[in-house]
mmCIF file of C-alpha atoms in Angstrom:
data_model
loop_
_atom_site.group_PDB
_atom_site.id
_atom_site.type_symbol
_atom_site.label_atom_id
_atom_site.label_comp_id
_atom_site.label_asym_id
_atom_site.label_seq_id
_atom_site.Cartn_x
_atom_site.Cartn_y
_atom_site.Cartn_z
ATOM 1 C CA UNK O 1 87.679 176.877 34.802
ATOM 2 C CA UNK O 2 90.011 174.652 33.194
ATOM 3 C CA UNK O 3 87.413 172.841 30.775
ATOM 4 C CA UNK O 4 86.161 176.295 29.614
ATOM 5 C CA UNK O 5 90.108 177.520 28.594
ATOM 6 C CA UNK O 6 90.099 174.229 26.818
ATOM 7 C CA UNK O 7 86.832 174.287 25.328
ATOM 8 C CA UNK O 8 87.434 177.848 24.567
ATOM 9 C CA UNK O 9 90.553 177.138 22.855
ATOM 10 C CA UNK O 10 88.858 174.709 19.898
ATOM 11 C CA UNK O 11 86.283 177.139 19.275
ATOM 12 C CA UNK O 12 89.013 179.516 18.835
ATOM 13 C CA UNK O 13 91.070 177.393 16.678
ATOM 14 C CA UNK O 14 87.929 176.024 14.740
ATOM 15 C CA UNK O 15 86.703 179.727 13.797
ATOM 16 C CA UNK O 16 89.971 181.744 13.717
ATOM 17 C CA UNK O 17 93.102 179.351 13.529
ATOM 18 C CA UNK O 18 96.121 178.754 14.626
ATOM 19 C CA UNK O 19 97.498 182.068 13.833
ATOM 20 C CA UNK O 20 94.284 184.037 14.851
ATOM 21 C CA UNK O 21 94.242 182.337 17.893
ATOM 22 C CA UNK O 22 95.835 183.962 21.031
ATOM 23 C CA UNK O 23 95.908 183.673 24.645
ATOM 24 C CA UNK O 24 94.191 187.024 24.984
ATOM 25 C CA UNK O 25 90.824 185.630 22.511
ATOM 26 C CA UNK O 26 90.766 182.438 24.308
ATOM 27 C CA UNK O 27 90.718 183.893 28.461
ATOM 28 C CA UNK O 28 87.972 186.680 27.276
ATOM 29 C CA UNK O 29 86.068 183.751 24.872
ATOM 30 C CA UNK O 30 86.280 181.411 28.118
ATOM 31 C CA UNK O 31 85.644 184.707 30.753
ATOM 32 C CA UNK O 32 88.944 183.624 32.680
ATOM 33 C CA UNK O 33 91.118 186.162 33.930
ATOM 34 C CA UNK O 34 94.940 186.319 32.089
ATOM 35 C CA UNK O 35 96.100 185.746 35.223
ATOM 36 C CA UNK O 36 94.201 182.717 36.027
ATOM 37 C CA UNK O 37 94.548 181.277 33.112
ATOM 38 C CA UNK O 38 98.296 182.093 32.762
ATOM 39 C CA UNK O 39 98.164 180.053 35.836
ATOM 40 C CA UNK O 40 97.058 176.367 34.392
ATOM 41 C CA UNK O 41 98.723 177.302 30.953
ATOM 42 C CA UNK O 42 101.718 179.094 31.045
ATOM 43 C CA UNK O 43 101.862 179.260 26.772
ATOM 44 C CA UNK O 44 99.889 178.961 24.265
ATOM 45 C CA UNK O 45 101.490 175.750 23.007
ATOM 46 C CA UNK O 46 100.235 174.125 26.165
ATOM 47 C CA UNK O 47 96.724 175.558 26.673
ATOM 48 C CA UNK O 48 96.251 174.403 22.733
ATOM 49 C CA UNK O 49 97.705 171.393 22.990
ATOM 50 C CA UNK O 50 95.646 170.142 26.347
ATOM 51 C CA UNK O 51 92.579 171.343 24.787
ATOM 52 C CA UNK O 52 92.535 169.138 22.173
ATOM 53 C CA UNK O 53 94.075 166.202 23.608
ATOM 54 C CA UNK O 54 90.994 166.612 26.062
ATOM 55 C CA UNK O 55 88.285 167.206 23.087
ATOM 56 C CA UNK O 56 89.504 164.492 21.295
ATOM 57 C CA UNK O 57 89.060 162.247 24.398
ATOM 58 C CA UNK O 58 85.576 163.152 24.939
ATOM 59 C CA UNK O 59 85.081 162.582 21.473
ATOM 60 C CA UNK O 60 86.598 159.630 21.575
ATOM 61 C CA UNK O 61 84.241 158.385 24.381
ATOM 62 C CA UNK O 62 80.918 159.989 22.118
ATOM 63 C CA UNK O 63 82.328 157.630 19.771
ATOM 64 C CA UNK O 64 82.558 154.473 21.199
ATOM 65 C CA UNK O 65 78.942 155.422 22.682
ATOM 66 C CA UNK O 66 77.816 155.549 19.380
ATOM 67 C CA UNK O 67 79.600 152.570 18.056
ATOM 68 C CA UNK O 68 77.999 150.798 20.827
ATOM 69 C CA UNK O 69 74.428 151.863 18.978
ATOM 70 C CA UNK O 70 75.026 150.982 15.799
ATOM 71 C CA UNK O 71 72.603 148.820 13.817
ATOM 72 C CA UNK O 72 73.856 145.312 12.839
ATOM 73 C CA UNK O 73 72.789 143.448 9.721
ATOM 74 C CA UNK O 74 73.848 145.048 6.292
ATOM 75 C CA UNK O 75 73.092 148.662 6.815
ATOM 76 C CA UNK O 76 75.931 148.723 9.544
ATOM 77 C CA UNK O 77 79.040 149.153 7.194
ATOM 78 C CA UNK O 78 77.380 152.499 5.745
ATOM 79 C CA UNK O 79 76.510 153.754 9.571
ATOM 80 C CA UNK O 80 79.959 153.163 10.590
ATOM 81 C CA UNK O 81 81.209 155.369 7.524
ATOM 82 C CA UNK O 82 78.491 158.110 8.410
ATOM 83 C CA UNK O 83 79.340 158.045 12.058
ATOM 84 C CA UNK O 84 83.354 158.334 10.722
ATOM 85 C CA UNK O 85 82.581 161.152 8.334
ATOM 86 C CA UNK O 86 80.542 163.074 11.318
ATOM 87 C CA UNK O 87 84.100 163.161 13.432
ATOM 88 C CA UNK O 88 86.147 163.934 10.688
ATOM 89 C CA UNK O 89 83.991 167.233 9.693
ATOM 90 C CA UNK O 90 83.444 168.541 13.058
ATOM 91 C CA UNK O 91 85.141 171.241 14.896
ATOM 92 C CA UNK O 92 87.266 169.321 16.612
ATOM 93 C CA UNK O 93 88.840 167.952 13.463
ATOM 94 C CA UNK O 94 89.511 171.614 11.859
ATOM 95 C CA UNK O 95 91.024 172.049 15.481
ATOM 96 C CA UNK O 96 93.328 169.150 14.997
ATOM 97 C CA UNK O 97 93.797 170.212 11.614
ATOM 98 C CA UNK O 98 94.807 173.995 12.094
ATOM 99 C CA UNK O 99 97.431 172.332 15.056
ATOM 100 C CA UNK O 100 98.696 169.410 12.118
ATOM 101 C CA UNK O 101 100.003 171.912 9.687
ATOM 102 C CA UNK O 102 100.917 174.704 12.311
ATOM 103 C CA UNK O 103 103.092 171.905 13.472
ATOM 104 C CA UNK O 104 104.633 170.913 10.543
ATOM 105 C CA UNK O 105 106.578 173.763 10.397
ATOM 106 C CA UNK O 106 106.946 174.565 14.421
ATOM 107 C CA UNK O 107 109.362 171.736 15.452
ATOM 108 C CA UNK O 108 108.180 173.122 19.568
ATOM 109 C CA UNK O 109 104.932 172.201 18.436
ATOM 110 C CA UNK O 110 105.530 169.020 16.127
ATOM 111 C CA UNK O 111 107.289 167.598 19.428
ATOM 112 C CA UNK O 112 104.063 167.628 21.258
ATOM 113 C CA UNK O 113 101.554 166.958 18.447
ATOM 114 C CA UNK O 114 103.081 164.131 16.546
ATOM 115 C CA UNK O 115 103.128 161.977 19.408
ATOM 116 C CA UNK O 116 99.874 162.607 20.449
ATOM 117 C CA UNK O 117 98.753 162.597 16.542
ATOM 118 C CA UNK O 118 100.104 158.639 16.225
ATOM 119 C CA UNK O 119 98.342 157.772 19.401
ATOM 120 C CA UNK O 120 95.158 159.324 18.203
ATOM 121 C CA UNK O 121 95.398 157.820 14.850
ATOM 122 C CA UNK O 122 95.999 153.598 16.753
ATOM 123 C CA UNK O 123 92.831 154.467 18.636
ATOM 124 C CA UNK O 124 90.873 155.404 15.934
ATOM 125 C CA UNK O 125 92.306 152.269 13.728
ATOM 126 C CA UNK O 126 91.631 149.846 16.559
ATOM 127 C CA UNK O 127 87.799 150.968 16.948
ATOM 128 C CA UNK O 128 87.327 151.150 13.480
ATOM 129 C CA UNK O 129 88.502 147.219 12.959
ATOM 130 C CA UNK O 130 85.778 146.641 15.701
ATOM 131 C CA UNK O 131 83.006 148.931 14.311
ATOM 132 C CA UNK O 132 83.628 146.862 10.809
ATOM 133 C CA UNK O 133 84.239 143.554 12.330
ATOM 134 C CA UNK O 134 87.239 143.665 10.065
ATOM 135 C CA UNK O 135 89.575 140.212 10.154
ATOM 136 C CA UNK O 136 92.886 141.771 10.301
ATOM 137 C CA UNK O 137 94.289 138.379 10.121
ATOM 138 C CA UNK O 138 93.410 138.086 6.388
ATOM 139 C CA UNK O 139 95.719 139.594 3.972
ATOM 140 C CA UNK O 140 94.873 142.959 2.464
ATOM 141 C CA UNK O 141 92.431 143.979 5.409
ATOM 142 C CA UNK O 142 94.658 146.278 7.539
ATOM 143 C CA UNK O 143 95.318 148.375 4.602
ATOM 144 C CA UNK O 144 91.413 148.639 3.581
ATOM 145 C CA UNK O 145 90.475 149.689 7.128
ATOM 146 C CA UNK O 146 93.643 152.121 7.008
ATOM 147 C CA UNK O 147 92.747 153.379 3.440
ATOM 148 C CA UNK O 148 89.202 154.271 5.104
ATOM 149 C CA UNK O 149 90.117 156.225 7.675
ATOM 150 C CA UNK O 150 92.799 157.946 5.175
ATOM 151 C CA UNK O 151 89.418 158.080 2.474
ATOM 152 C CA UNK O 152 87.236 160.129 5.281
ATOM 153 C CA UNK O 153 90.412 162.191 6.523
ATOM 154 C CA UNK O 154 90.488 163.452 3.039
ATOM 155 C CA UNK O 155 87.038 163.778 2.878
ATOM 156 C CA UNK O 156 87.250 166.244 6.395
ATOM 157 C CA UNK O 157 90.041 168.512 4.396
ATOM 158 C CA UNK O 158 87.584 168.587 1.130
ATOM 159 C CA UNK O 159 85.020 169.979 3.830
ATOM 160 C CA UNK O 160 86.744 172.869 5.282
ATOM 161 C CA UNK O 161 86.679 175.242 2.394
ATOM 162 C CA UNK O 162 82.631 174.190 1.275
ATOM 163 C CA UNK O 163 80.217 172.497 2.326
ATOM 164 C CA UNK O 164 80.920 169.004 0.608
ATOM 165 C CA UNK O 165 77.641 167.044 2.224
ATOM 166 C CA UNK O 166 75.879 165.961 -0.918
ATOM 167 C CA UNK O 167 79.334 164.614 -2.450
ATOM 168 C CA UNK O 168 80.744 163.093 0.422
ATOM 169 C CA UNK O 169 77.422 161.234 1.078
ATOM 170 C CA UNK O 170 77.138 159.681 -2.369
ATOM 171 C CA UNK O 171 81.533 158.898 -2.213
ATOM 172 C CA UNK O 172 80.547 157.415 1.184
ATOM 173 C CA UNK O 173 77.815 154.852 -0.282
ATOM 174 C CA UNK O 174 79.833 153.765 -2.537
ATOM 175 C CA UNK O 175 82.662 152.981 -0.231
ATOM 176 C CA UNK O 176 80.586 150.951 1.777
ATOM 177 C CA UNK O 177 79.382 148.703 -0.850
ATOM 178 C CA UNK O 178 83.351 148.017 -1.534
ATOM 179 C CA UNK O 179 83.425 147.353 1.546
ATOM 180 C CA UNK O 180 80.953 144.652 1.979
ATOM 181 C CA UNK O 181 83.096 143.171 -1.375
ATOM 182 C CA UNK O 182 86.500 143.283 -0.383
ATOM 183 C CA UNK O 183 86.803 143.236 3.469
ATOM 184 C CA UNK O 184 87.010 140.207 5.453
ATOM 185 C CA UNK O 185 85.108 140.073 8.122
ATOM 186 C CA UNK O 186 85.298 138.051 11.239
ATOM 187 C CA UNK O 187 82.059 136.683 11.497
ATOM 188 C CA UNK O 188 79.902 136.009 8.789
ATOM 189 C CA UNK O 189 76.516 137.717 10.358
ATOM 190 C CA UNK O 190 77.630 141.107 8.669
ATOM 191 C CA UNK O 191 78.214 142.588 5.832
ATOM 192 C CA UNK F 1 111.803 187.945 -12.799
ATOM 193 C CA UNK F 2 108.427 187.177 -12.586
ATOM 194 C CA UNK F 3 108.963 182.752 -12.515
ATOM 195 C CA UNK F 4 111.878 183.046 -9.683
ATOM 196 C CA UNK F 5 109.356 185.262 -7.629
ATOM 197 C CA UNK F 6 106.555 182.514 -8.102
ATOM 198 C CA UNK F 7 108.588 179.771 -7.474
ATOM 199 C CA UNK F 8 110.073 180.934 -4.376
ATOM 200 C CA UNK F 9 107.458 182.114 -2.808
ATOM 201 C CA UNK F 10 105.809 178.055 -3.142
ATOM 202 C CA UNK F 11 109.021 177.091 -1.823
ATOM 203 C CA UNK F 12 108.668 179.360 0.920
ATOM 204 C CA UNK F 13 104.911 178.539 1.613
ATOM 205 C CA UNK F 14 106.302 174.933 1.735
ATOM 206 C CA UNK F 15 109.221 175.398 4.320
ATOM 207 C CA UNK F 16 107.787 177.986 6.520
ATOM 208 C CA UNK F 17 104.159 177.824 6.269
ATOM 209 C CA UNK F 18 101.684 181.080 5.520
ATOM 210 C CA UNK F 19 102.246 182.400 8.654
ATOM 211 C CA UNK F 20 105.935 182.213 8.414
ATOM 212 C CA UNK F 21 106.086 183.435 4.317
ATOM 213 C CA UNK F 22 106.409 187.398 4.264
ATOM 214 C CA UNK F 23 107.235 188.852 1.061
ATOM 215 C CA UNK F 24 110.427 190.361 2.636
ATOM 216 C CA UNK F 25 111.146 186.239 3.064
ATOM 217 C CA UNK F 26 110.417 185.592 -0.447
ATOM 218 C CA UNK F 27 112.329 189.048 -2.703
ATOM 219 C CA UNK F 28 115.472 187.698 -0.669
ATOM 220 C CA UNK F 29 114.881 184.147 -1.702
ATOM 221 C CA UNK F 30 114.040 185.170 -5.059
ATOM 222 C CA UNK F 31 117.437 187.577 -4.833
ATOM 223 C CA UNK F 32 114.755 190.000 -6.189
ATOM 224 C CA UNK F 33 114.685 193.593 -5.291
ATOM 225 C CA UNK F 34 111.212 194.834 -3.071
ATOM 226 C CA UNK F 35 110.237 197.282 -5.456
ATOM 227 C CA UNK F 36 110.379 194.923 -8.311
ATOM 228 C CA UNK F 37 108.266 192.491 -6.610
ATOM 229 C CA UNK F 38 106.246 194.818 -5.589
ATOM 230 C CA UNK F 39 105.547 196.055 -9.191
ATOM 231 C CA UNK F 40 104.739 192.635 -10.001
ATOM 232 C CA UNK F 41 103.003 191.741 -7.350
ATOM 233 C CA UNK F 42 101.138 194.499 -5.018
ATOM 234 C CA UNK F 43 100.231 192.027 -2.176
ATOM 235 C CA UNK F 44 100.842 189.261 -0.413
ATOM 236 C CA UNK F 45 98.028 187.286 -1.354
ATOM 237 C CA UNK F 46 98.549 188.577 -4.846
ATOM 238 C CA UNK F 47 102.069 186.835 -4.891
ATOM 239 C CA UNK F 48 100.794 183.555 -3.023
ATOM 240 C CA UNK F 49 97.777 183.122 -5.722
ATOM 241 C CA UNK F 50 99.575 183.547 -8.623
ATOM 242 C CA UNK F 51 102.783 181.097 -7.487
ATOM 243 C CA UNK F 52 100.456 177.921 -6.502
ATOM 244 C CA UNK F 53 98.222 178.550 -9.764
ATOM 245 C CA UNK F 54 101.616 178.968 -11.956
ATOM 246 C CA UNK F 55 103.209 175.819 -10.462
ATOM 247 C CA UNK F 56 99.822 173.822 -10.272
ATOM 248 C CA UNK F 57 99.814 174.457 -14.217
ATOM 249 C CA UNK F 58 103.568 173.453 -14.776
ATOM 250 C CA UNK F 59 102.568 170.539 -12.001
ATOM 251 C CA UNK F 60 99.500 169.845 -14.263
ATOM 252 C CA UNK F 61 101.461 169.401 -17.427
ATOM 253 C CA UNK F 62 104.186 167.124 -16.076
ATOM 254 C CA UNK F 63 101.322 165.039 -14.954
ATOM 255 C CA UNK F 64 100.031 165.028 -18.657
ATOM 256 C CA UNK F 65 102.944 164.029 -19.569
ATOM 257 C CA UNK F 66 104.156 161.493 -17.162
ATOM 258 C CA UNK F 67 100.616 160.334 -18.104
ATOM 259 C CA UNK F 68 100.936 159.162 -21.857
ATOM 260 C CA UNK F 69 104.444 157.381 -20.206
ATOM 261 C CA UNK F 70 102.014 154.861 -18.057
ATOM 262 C CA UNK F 71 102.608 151.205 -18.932
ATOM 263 C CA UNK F 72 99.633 149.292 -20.114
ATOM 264 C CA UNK F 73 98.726 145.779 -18.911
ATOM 265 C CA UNK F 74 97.747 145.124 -15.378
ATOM 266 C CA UNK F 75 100.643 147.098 -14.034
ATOM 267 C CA UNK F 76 99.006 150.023 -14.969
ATOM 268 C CA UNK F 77 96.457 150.882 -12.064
ATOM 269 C CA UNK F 78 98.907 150.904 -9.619
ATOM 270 C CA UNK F 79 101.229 152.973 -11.255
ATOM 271 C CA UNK F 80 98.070 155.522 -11.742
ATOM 272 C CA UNK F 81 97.844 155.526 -7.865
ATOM 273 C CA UNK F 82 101.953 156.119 -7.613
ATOM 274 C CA UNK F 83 101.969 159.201 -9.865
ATOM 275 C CA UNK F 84 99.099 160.577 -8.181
ATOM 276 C CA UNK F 85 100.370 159.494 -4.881
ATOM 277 C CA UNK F 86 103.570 161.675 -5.894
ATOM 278 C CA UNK F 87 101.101 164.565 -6.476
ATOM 279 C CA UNK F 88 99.643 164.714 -3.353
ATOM 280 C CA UNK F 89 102.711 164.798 -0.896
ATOM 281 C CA UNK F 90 104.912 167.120 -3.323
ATOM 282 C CA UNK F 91 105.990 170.808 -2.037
ATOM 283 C CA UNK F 92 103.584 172.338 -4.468
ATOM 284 C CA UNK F 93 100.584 169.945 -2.500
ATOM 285 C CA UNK F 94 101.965 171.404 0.614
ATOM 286 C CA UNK F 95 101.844 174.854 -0.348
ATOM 287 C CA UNK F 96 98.350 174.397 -1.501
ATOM 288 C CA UNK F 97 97.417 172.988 2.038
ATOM 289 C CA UNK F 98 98.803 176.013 3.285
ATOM 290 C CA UNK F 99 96.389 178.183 1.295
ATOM 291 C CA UNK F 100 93.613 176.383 1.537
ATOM 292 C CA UNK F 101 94.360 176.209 5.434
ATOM 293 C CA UNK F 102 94.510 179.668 5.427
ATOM 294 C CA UNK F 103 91.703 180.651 3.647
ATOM 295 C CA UNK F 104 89.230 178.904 5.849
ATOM 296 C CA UNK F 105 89.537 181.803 8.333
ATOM 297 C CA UNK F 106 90.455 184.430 5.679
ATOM 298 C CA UNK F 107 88.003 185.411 3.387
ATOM 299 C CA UNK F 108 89.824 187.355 1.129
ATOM 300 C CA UNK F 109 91.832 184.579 0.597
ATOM 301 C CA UNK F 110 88.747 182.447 0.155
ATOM 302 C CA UNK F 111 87.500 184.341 -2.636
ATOM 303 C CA UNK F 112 90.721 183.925 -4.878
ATOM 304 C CA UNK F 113 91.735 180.080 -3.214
ATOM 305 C CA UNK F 114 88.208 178.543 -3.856
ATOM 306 C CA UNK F 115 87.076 179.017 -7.646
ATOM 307 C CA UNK F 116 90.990 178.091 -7.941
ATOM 308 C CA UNK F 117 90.552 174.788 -6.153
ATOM 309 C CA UNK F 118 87.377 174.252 -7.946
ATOM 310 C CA UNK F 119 88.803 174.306 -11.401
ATOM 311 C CA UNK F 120 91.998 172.168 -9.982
ATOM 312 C CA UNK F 121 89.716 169.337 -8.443
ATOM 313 C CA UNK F 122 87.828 169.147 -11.890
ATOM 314 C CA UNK F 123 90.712 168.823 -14.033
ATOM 315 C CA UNK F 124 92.651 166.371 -11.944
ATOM 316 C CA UNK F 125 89.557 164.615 -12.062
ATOM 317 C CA UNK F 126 89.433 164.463 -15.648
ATOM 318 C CA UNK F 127 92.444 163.036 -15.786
ATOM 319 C CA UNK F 128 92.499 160.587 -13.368
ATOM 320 C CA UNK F 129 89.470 159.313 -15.238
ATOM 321 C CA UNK F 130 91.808 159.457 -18.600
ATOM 322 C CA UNK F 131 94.443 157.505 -16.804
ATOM 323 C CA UNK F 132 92.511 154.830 -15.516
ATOM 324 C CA UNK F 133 90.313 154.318 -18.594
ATOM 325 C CA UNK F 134 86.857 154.901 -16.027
ATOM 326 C CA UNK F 135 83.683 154.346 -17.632
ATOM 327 C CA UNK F 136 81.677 157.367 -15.900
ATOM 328 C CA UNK F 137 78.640 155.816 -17.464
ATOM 329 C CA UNK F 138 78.269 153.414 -15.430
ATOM 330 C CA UNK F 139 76.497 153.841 -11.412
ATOM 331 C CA UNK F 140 79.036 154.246 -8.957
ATOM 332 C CA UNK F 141 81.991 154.897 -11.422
ATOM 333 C CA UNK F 142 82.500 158.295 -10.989
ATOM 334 C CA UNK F 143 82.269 158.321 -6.780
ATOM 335 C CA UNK F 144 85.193 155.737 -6.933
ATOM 336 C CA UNK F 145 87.112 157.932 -9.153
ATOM 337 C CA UNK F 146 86.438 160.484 -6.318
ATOM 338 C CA UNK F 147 87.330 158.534 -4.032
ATOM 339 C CA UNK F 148 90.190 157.494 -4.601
ATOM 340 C CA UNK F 149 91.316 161.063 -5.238
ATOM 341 C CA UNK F 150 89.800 161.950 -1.497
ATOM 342 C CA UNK F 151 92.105 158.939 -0.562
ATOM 343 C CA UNK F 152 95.522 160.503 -1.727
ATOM 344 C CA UNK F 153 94.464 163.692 -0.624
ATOM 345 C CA UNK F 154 94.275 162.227 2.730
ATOM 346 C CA UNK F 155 97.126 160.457 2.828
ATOM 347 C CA UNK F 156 99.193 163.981 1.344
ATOM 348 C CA UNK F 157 98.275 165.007 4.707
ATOM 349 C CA UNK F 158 99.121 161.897 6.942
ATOM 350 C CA UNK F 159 102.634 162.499 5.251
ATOM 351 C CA UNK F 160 102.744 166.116 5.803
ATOM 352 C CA UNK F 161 104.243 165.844 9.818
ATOM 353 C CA UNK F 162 106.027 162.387 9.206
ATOM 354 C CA UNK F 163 107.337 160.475 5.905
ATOM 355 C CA UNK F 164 104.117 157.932 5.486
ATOM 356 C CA UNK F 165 105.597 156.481 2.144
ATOM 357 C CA UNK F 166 105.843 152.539 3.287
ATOM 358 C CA UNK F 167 102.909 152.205 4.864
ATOM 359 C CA UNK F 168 101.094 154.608 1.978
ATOM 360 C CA UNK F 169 102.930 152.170 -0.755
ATOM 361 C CA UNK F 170 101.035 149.056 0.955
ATOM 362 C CA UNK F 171 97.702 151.013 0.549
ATOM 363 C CA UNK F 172 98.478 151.942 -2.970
ATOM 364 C CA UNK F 173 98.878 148.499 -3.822
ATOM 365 C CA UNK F 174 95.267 147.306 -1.977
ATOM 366 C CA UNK F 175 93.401 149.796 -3.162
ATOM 367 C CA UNK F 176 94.820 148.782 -7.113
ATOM 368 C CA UNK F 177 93.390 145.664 -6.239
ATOM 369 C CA UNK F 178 90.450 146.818 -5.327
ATOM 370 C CA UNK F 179 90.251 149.528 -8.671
ATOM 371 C CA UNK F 180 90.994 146.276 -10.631
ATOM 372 C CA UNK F 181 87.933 144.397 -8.852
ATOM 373 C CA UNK F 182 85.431 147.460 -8.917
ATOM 374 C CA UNK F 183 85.698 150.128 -11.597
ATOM 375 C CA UNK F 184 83.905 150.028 -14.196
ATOM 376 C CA UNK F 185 85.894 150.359 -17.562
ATOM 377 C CA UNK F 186 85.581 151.488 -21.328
ATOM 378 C CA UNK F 187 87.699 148.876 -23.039
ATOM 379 C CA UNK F 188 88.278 146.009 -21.080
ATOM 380 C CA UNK F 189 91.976 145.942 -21.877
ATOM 381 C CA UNK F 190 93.075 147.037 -18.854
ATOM 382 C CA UNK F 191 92.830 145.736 -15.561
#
């Protein structure tokens, strides 16, 4: 019951946002009772804030799945970028989105998100380096795995107003091949 | 009449969010009576629409302008990325996240918001080209001109719940290096 108020809660936020998004839609979208559900989240700041601390931890796990299938040799840096793009377009991004700027003017919220939001954002950083096989050691290569994750972050907000496939795609190529040029890797089998 | 209503309502967008801008909010900031506003301005959206495209054009010609002011010489990339970098986490970029937030799950708002961002992207594009001398002619030219627009527009949103500017500046300056390195362009004064 739980899982389905939090799953519940990112569709929610991913169709209607953060202001369309009540306590009442989410118990009838999950078929829990107000009172149960009142029950495990007393607000809506909680039950919004669980569910996608939760989603983004299962997606975190699909991720390092997937990182764990990537192909090696030099198609790798442009499957990393694609698998990137794919998390940073889906719902649980616009989730995390609609929370990001509800938050930057709710300082209740902001207390819980921002937190949570720098946590996130080391995670993603730190399996990113090791998707990329990026030498952080090297001068220059911290800030050109940072400016890719800021690149496909920008990329997510250009996709939640159209459907930006066909650009990002072709932006996305080309990022890879600077890649390949200008990031030091740690071994030399890549790349 | 008209200006102080436009610019307080981006003002408002910027401090309070859509949800939190009424037009009640914005006559008072304005110091403008309601029936004056609402002769200029029927509607909410009506207000909100006309404010972000009026400032985006004032924004739009102090970026002309601060354009021709760019030195030459290699210093010249990376004060590209500054100005634009200025752009992108200024109150009139946060009002526009706002909207564009907004109109995801409004599609009212949608309908005026999206041929508006259209025309926006295309012209800052333009210039951006302009300012960095880009030869579009060339394969792969014009998706790192995107890119690194996608890139600032990601990073105006890393700095929209905490101030990013040191570890943004550090960026700025690898990804000049890699402009310098990569892009194509039409004289080869620069870079």
């Amino acid at each position: 019951m739980r899982l389905r108020l939090l799953e519940a809660t990112v569709q929610c936020l991913a169709e209607h946002g953060w202001a369309g998004t009540s306590t009442t839609l989410i118990s009838q979208r999950a078929g829990v009772s107000r009172g149960a559900q009142l029950h495990h989240f007393p607000t809506k700041t909680d039950l919004v804030v669980a569910a996608v601390e939760h989603l983004t931890l299962v997606r975190g796990d699909e991720l390092a799945l997937a990182a764990a299938a990537l192909p090696t040799g030099p198609r790798r840096t442009r499957a990393v970028l694609e698998m990137l793009g794919d998390h940073f377009t889906s719902d649980v991004f616009v989730a995390a989105l609609e929370l990001w700027v509800a938050a930057r003017t709710d300082p209740a919220l902001l207390a819980v998100v921002g937190p949570f939001e720098r946590v996130t954002g080391r995670e993603t950083h730190k399996l990113t380096v090791e998707m990329l096989d990026a030498d952080e050691s090297q001068p220059g290569s911290r800030e050109l795995v940072q400016a890719t994750l800021d690149l496909i972050r920008g990329l997510g907000l250009a996709n939640t107003i159209s459907n930006d496939q066909a650009r990002r795609s072709r932006i996305l190529d080309r990022w890879a091949a600077v890649l390949d040029d200008e990031l030091p890797r740690r071994s030399k089998e890549q790349g």
